GROMACS .gro file of C-alpha atoms in nm:
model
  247
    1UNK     CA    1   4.871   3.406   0.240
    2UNK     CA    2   4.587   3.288   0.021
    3UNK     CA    3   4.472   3.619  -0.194
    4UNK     CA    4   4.105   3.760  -0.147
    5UNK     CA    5   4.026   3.672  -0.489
    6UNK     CA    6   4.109   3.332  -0.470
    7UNK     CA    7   3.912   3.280  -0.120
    8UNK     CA    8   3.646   3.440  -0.283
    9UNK     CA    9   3.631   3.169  -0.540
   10UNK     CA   10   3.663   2.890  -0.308
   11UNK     CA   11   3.355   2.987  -0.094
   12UNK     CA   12   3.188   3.074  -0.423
   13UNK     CA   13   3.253   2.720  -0.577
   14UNK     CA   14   3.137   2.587  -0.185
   15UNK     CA   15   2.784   2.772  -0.209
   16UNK     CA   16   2.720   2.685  -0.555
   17UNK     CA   17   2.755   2.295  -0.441
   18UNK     CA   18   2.521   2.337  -0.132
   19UNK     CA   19   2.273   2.499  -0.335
   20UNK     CA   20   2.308   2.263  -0.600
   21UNK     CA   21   2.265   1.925  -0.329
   22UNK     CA   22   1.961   2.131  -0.216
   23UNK     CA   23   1.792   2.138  -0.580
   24UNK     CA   24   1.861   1.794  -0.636
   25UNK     CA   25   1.684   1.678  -0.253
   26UNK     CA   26   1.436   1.912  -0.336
   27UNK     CA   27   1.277   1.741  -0.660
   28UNK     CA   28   1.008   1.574  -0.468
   29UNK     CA   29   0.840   1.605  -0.142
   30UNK     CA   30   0.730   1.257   0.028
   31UNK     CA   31   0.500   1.349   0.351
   32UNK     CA   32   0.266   1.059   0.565
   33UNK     CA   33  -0.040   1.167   0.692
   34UNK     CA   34   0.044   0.954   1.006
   35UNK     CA   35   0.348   0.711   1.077
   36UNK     CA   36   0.140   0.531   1.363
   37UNK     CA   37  -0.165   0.351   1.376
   38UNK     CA   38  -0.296   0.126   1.684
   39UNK     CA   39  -0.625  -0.104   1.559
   40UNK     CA   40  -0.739  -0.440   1.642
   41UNK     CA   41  -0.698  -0.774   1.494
   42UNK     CA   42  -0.903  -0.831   1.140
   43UNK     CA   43  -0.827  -0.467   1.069
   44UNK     CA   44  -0.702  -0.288   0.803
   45UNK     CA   45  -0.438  -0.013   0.897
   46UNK     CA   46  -0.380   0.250   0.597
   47UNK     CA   47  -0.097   0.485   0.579
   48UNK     CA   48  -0.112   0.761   0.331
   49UNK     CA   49   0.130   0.990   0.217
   50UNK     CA   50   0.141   1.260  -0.067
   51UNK     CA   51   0.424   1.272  -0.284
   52UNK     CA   52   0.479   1.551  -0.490
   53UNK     CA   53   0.731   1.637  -0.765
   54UNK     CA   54   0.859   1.993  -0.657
   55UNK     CA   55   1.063   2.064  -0.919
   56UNK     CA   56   0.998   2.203  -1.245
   57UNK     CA   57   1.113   1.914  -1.469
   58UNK     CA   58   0.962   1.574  -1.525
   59UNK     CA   59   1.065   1.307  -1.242
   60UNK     CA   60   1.058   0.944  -1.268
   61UNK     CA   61   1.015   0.886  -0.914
   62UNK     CA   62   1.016   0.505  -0.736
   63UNK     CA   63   0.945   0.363  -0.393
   64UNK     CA   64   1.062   0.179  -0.186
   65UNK     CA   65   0.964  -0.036   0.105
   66UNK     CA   66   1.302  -0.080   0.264
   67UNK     CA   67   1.185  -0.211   0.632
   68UNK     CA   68   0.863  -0.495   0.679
   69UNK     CA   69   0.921  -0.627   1.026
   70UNK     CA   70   0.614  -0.780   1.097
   71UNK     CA   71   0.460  -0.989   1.320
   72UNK     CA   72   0.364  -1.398   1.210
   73UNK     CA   73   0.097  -1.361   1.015
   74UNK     CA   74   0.076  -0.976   0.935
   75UNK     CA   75   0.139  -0.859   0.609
   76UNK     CA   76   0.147  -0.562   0.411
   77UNK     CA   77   0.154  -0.473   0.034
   78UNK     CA   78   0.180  -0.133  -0.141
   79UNK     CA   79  -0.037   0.121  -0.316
   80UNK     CA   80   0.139   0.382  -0.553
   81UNK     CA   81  -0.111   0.427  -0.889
   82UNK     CA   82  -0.229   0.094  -0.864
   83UNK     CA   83  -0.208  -0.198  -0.542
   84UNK     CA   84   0.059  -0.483  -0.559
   85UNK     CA   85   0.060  -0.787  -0.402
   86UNK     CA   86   0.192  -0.825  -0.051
   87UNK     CA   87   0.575  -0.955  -0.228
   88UNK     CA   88   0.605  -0.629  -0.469
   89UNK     CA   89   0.870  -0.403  -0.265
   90UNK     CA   90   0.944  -0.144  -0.496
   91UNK     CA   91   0.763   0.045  -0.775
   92UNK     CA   92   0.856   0.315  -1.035
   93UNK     CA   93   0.649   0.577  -1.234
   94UNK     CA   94   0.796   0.403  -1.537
   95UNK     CA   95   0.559   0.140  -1.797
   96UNK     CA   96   0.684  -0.144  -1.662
   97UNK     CA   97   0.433  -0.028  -1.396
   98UNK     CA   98   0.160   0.132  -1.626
   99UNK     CA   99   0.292   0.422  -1.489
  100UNK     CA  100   0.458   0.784  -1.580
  101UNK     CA  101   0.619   1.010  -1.454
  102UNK     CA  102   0.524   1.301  -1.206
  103UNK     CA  103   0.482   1.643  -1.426
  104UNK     CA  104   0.591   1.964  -1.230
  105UNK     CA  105   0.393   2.038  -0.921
  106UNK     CA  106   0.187   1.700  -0.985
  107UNK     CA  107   0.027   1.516  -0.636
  108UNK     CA  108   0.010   1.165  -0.644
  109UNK     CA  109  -0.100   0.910  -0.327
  110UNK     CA  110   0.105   0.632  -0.177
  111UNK     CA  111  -0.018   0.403   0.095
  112UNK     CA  112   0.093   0.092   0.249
  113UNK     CA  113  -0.172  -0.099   0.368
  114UNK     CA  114  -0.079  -0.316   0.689
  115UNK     CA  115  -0.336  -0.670   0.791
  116UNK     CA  116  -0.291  -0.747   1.130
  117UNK     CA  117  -0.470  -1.143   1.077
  118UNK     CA  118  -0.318  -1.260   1.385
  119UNK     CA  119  -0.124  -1.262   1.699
  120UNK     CA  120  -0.111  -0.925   1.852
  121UNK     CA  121   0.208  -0.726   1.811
  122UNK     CA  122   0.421  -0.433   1.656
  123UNK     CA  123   0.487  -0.398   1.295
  124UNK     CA  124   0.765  -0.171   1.221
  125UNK     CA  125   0.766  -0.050   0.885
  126UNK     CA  126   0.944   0.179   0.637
  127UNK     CA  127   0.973   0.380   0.328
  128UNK     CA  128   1.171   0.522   0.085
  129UNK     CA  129   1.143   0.757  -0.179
  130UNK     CA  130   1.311   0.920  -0.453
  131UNK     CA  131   1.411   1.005  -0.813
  132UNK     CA  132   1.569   0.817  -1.134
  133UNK     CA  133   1.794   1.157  -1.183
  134UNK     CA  134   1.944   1.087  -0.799
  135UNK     CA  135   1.868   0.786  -0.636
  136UNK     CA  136   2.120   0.772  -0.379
  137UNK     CA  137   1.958   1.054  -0.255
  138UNK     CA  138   1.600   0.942  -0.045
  139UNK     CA  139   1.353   1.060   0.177
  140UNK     CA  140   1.306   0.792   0.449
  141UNK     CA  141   0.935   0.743   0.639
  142UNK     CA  142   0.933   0.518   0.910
  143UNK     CA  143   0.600   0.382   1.068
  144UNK     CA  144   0.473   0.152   1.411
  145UNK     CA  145   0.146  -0.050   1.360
  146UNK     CA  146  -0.016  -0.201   1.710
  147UNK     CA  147  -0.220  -0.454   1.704
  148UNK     CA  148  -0.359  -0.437   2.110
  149UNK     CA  149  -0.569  -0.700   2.258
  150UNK     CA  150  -0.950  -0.547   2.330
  151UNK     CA  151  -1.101  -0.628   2.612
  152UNK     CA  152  -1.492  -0.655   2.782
  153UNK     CA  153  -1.571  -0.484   3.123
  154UNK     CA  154  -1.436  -0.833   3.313
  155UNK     CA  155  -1.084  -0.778   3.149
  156UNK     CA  156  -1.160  -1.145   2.919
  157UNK     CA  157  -1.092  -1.090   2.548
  158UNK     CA  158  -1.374  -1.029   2.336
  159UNK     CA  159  -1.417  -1.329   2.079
  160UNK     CA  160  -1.744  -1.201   1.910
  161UNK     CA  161  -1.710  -1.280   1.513
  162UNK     CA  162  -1.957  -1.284   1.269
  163UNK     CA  163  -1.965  -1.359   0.909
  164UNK     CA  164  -1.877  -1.054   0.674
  165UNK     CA  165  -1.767  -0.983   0.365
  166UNK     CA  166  -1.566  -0.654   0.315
  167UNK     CA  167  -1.605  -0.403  -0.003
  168UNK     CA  168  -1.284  -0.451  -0.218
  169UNK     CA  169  -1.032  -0.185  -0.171
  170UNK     CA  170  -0.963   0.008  -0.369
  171UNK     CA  171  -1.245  -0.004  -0.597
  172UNK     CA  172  -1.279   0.088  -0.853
  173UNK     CA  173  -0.931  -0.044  -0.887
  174UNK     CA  174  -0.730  -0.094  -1.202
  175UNK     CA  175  -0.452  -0.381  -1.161
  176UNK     CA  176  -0.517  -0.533  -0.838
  177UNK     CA  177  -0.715  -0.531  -0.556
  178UNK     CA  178  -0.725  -0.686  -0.187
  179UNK     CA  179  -1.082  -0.857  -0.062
  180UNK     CA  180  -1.093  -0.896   0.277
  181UNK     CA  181  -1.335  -1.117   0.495
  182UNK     CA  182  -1.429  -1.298   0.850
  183UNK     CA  183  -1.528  -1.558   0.965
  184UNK     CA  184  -1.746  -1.656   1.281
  185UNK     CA  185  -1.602  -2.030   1.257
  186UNK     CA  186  -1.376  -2.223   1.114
  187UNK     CA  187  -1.467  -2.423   0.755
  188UNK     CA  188  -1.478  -2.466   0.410
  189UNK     CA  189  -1.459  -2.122   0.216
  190UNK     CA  190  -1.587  -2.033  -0.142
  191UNK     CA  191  -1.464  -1.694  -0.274
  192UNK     CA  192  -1.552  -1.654  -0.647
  193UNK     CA  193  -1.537  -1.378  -0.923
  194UNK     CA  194  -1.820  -1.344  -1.100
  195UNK     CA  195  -1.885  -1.161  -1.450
  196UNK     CA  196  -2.201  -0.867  -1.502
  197UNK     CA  197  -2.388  -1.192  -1.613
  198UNK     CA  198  -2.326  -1.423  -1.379
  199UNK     CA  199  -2.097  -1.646  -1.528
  200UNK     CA  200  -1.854  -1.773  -1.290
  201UNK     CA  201  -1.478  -1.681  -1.383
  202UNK     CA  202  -1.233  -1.700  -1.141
  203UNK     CA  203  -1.207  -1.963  -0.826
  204UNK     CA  204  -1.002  -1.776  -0.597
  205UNK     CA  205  -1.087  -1.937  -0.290
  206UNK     CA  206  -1.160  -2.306  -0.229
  207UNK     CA  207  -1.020  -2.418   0.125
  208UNK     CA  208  -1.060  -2.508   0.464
  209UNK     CA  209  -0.979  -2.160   0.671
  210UNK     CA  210  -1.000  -2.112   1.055
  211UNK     CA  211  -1.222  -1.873   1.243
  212UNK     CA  212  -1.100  -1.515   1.198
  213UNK     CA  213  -0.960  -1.214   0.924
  214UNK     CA  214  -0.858  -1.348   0.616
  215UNK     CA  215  -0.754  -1.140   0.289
  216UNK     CA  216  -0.687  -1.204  -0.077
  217UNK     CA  217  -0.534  -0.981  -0.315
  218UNK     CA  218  -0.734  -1.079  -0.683
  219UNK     CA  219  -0.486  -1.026  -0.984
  220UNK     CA  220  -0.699  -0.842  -1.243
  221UNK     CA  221  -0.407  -0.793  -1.496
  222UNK     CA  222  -0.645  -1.047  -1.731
  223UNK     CA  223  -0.950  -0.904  -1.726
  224UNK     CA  224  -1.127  -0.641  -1.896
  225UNK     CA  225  -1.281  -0.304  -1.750
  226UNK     CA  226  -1.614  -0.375  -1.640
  227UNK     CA  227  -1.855  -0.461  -1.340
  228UNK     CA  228  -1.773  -0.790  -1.139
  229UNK     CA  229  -1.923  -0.939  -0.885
  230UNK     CA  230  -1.743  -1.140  -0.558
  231UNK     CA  231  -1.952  -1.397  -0.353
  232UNK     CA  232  -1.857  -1.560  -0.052
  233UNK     CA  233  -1.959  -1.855   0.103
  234UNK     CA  234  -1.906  -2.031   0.431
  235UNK     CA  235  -2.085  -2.285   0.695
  236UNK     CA  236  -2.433  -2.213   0.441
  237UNK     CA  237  -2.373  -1.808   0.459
  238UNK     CA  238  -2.348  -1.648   0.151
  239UNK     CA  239  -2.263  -1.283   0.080
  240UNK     CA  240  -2.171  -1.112  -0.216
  241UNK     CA  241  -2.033  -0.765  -0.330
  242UNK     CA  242  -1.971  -0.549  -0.681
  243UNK     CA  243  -1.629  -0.483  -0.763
  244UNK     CA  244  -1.562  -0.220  -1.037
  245UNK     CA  245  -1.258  -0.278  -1.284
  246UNK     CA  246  -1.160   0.049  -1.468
  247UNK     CA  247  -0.834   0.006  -1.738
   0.00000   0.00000   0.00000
């Protein structure tokens, strides 16, 4: 017969674990503000989430995105302190991002932005979080983007595009950014980054592109904080918008 005292040490030991793998799940909180979105083609679909360091030491915390099932020509890229292209899959609060990391109680935002350019679908998408001290141990997000098909009063797809050029996002930004645009019809396409002056510095797009949503995520790793300016410039349209670096 196993003696009281020993039991007691047992389920002593055995509550001192649990309580210990709850601290150690506990050091951050990772919560979406939505895990579906339905929009139309062209769009830009944001999800947001707060993540939080909820312990009271310093956490290097990364992320993860472990799931991007999308449909042919979606795509989706990652914002966590600064946007990465759409081929960056994880990021860490470390300086090999520009980063740090999270101070007790500090907030920080992470979105994944999702472009819908064509063909309508379902993107499924997911996320996962945690820290440098643990990072076996991860909170897991899991999101749907729908792309439906809208349609006029006679049930026949509405093809109405017009010629736009979208403010940068996010701006001000600090290491990259995504420009978005459309298209009415099909044809040669000028996109160009322009200094305070007006001195032309970066081609970034020079190509035929078909009728529709296009995107382009500008690298700004080599440029300097500052005002910019964007133009674009299809079939004799021209529009142009400010774009705000900040280092």
């Amino acid at each position: 017969v196993m003696k009281f005292s020993t039991l007691f040490k047992i389920i002593t030991i055995i509550i001192l674990c649990f309580n210990l793998s709850n601290v150690i799940a506990q050091n951050i909180s990772f919560i979406p503000e939505h895990t579906t979105l339905d929009d139309t083609l062209g769009s830009e679909m944001v999800f947001e989430l707060e993540l939080k360091n909820i312990s009271a030491e310093e956490q290097t915390v990364f992320v993860v995105r472990s799931i991007n099932n999308l449909p042919p020509d979606w795509s989706s890229s990652l914002c966590f302190d600064f946007c990465y292209p759409n081929t960056t899959d994880s990021i860490v609060t470390n300086s090999t991002f520009g980063s740090s990391p999270l101070q007790p109680d500090e907030v920080r935002a992470v979105s994944i932005h999702v472009y819908p350019l064509n063909n309508f679908g379902v993107g499924n998408l997911q996320l996962q979080a945690g820290t440098m001290r643990d990072p076996s141990n991860r909170i897991i997000v899991d999101f749907t983007a729908n792309s439906f098909e809208v349609l006029s009063a006679d049930d026949n797809i509405s093809n109405s595009l017009s010629f736009e050029l979208k403010q940068n996002y996010p701006n001000p930004f600090n290491n990259g950014t995504i420009i978005s645009y459309q298209l009415e019809k099909a044809g040669d396409v000028k996109l160009k980054l322009y200094d305070i002056l007006g001195n032309e510095l970066m081609d970034l797009v020079n190509e035929f592109k078909s009728a529709g949503h296009h995107s382009y995520f500008l690298d700004a790793s080599n440029l300097s904080s500052g005002v910019y300016f964007y133009k674009l410039e299809s079939a004799g349209k021209i529009q142009t918008k400010k774009i705000v670096l900040e280092k």
